[in-house]
Tab-separated table of N, CA and C in Angstrom:
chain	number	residue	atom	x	y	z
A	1	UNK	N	0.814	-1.201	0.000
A	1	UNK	CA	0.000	0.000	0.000
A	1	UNK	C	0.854	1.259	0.000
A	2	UNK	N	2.174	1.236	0.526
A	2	UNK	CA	2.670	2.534	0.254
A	2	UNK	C	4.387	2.278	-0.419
A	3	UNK	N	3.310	1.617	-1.826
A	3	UNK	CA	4.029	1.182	-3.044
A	3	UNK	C	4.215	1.909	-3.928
A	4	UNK	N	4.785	2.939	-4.891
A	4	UNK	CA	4.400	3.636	-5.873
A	4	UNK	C	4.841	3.460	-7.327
A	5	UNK	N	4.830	2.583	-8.237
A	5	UNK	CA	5.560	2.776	-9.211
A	5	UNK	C	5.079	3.902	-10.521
A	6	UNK	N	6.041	4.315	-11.078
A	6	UNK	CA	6.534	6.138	-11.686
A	6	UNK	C	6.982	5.410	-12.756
A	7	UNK	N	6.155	6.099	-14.069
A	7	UNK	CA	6.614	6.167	-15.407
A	7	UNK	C	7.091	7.724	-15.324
A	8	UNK	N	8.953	7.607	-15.742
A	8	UNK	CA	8.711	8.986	-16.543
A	8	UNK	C	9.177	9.343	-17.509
A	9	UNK	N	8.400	9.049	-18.450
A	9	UNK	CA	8.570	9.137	-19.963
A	9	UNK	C	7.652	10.250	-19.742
A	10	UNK	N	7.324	10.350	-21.581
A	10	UNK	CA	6.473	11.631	-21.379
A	10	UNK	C	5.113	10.912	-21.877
A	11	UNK	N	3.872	12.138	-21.850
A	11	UNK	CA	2.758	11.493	-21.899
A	11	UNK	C	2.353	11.137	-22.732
A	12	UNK	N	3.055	11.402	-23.998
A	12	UNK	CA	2.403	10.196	-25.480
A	12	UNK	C	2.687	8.767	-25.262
A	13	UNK	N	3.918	8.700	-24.589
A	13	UNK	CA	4.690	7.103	-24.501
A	13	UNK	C	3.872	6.955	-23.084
A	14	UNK	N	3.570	7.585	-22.216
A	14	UNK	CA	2.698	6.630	-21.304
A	14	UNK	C	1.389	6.470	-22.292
A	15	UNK	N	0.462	7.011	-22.817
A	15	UNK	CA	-0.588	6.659	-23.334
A	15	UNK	C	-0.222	5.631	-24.223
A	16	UNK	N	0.827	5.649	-24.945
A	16	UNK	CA	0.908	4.225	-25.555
A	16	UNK	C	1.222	3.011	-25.247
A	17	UNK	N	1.445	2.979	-24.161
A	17	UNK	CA	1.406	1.874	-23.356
A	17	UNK	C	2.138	1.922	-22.059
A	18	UNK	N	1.634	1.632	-20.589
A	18	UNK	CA	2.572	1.690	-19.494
A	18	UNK	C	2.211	0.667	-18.893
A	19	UNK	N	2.587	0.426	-17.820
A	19	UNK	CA	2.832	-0.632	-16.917
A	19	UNK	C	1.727	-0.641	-15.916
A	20	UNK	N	0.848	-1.553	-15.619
A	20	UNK	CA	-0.724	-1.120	-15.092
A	20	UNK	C	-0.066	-0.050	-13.408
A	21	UNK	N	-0.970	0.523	-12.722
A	21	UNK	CA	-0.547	0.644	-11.549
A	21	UNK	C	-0.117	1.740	-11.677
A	22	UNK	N	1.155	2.350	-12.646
A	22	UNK	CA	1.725	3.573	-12.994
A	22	UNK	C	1.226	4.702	-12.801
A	23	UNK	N	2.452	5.833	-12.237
A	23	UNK	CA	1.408	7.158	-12.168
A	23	UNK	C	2.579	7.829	-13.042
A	24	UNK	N	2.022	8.745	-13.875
A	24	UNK	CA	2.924	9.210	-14.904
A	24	UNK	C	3.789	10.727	-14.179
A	25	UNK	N	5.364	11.128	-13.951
A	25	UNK	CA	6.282	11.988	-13.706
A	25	UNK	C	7.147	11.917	-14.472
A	26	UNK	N	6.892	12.561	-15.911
A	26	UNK	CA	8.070	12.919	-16.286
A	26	UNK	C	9.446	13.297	-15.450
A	27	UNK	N	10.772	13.506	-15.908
A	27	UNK	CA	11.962	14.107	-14.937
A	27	UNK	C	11.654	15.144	-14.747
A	28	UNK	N	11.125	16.451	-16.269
A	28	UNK	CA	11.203	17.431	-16.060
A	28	UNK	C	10.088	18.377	-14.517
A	29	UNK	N	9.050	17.527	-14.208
A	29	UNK	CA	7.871	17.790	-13.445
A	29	UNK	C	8.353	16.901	-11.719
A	30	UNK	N	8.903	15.839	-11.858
A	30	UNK	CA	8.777	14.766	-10.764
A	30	UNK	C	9.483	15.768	-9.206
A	31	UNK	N	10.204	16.848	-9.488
A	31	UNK	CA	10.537	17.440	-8.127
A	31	UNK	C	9.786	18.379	-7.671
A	32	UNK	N	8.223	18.271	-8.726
A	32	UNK	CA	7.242	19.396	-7.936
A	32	UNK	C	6.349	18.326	-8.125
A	33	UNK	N	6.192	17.629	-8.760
A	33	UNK	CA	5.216	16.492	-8.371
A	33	UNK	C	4.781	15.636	-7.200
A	34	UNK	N	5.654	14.888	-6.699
A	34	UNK	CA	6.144	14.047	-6.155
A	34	UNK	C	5.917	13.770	-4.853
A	35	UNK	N	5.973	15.231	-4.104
A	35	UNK	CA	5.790	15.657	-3.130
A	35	UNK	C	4.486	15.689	-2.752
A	36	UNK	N	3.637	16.497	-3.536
A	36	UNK	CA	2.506	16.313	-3.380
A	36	UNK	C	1.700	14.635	-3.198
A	37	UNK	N	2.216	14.284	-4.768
A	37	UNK	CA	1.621	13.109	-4.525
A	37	UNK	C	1.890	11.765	-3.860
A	38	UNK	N	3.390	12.329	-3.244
A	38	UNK	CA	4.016	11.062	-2.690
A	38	UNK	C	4.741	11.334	-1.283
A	39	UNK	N	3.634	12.201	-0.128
A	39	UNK	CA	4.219	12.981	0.691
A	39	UNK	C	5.269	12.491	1.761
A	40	UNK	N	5.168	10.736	2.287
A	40	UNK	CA	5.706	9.702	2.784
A	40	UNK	C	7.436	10.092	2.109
A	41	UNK	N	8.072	10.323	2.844
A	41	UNK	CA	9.518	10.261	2.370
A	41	UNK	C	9.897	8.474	2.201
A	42	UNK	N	9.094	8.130	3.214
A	42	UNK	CA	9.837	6.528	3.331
A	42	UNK	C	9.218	5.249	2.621
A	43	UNK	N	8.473	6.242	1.585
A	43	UNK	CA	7.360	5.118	0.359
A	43	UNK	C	8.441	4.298	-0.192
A	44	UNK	N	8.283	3.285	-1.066
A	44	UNK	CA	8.799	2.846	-1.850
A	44	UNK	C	8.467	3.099	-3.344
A	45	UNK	N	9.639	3.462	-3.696
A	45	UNK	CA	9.455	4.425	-5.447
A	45	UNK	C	10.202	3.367	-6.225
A	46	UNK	N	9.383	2.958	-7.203
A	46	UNK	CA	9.549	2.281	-8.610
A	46	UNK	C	9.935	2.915	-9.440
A	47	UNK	N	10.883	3.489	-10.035
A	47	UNK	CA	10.757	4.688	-11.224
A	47	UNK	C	11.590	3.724	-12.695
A	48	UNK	N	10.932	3.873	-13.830
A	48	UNK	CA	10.848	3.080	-14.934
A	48	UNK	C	10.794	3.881	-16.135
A	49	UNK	N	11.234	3.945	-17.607
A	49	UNK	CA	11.387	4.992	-18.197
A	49	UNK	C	10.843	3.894	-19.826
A	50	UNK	N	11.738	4.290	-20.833
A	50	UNK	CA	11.716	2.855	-21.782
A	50	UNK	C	13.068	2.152	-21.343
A	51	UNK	N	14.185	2.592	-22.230
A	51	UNK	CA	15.336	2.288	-21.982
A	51	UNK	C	16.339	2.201	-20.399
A	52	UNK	N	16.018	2.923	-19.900
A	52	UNK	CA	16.913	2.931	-18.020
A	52	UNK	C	17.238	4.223	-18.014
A	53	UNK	N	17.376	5.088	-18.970
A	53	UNK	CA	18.313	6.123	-18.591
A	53	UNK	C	17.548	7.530	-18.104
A	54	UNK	N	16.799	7.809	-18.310
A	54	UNK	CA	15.570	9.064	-17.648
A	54	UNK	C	15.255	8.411	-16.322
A	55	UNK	N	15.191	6.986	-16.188
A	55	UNK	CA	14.749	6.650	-14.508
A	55	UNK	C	16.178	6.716	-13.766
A	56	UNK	N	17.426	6.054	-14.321
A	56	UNK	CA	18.338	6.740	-13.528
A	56	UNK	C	18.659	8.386	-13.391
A	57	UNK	N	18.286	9.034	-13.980
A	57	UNK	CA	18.196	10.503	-13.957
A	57	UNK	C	17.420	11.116	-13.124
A	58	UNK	N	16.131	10.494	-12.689
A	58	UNK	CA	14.751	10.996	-12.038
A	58	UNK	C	15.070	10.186	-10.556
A	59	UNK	N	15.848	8.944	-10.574
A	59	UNK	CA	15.925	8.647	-9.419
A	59	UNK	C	17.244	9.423	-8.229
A	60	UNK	N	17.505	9.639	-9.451
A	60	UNK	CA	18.979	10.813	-8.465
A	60	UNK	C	18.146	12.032	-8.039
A	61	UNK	N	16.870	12.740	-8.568
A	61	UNK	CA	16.290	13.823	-8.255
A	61	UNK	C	15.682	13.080	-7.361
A	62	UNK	N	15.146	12.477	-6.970
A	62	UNK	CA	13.960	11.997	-6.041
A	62	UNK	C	15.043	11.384	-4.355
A	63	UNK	N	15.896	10.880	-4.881
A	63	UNK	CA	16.626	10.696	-3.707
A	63	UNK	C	17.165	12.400	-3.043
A	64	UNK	N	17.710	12.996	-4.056
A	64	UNK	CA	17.774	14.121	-3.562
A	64	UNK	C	16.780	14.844	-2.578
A	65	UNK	N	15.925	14.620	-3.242
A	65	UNK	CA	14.523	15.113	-2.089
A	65	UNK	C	13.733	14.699	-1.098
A	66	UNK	N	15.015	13.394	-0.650
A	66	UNK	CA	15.322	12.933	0.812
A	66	UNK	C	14.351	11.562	0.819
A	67	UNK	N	13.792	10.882	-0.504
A	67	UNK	CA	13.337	10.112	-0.045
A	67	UNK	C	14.523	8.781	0.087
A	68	UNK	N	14.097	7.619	0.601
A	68	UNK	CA	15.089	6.634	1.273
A	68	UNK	C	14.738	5.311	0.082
A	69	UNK	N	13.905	5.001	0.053
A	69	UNK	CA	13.708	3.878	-0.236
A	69	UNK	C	13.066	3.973	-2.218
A	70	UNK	N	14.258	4.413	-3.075
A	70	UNK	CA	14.281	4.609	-4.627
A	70	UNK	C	14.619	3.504	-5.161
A	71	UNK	N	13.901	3.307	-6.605
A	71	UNK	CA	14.498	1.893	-6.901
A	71	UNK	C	14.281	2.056	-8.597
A	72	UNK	N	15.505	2.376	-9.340
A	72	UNK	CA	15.826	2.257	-10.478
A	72	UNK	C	15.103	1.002	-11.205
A	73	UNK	N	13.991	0.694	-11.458
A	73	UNK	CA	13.483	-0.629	-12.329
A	73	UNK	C	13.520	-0.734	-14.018
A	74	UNK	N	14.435	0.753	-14.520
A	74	UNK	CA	14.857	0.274	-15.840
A	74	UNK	C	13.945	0.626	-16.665
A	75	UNK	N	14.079	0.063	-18.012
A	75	UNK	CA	13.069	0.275	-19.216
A	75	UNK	C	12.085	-0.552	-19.234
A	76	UNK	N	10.730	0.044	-19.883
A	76	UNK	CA	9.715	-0.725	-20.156
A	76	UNK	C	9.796	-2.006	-20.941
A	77	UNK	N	10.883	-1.607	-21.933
A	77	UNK	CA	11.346	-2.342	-23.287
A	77	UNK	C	11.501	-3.883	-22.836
A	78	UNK	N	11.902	-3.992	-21.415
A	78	UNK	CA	12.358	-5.243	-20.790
A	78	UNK	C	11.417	-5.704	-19.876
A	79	UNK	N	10.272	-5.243	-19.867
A	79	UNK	CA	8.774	-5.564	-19.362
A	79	UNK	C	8.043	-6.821	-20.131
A	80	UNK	N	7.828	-7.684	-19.398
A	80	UNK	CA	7.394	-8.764	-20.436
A	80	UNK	C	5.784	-9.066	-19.904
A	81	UNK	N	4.838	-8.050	-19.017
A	81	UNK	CA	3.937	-8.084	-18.925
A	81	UNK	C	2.941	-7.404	-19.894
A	82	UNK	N	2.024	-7.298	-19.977
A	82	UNK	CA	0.924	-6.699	-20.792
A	82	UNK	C	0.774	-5.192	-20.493
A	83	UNK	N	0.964	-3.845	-21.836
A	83	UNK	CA	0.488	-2.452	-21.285
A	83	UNK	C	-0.533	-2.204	-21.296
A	84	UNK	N	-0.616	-1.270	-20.335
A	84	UNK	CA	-1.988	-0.662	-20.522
A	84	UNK	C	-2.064	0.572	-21.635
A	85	UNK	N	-3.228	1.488	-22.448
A	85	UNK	CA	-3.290	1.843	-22.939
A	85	UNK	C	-3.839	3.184	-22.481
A	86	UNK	N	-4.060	4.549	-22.717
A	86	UNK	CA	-4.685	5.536	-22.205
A	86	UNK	C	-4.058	6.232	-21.188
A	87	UNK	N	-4.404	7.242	-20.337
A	87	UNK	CA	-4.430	7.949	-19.394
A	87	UNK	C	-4.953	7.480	-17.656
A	88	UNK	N	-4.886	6.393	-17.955
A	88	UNK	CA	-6.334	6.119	-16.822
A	88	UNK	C	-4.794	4.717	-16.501
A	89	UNK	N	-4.120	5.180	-15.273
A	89	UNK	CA	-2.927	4.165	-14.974
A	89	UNK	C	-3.333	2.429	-14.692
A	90	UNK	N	-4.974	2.296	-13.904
A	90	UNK	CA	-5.390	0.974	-13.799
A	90	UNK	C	-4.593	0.382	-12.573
A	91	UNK	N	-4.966	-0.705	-12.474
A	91	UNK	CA	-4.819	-1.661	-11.244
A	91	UNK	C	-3.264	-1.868	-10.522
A	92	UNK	N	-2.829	-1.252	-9.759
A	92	UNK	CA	-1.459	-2.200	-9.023
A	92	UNK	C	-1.111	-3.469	-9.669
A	93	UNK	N	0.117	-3.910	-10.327
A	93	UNK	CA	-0.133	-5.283	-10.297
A	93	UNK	C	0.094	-5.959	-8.826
């Protein structure tokens, strides 16, 4: 329950498919985002991009902003579950 996994690509590539559960933070938005929506410093953060390299980028900002428990999970590309489609993030897996 105070699980969060973070697409941050941008919002055409989340609408074209993300990972169910997902809440969409781009890098450029995620250090005014985040906070709000993720006020728990001690949540556990999923952050996921396509390729790895925007989530290692977004996870160095997010640790910066004191949370503890960040977790680089890489590109979608290497997702071998089913995306979801749209705006509407859907179920936790």
């Amino acid at each position: 329950e105070n699980v969060f996994l973070i697409d941050v690509r941008t919002e055409a590539e989340y609408t074209g498919g993300h990972i169910s559960g997902a809440i969409l933070m781009p890098p450029e938005v995620i250090a005014d985002s985040l906070i709000d929506k993720v006020p728990d410093r001690e949540a556990v953060l999923l952050l996921y991009c396509r390729s790895g390299n925007r989530s290692a980028a977004a996870a160095k900002i997010v640790r910066e902003l004191g949370y503890s428990v960040v977790i680089d999970a890489g590109g979608v590309i290497a997702y071998e579950g089913d995306l979801v489609t749209g705006s509407d993030p859907g179920p936790m897996p």
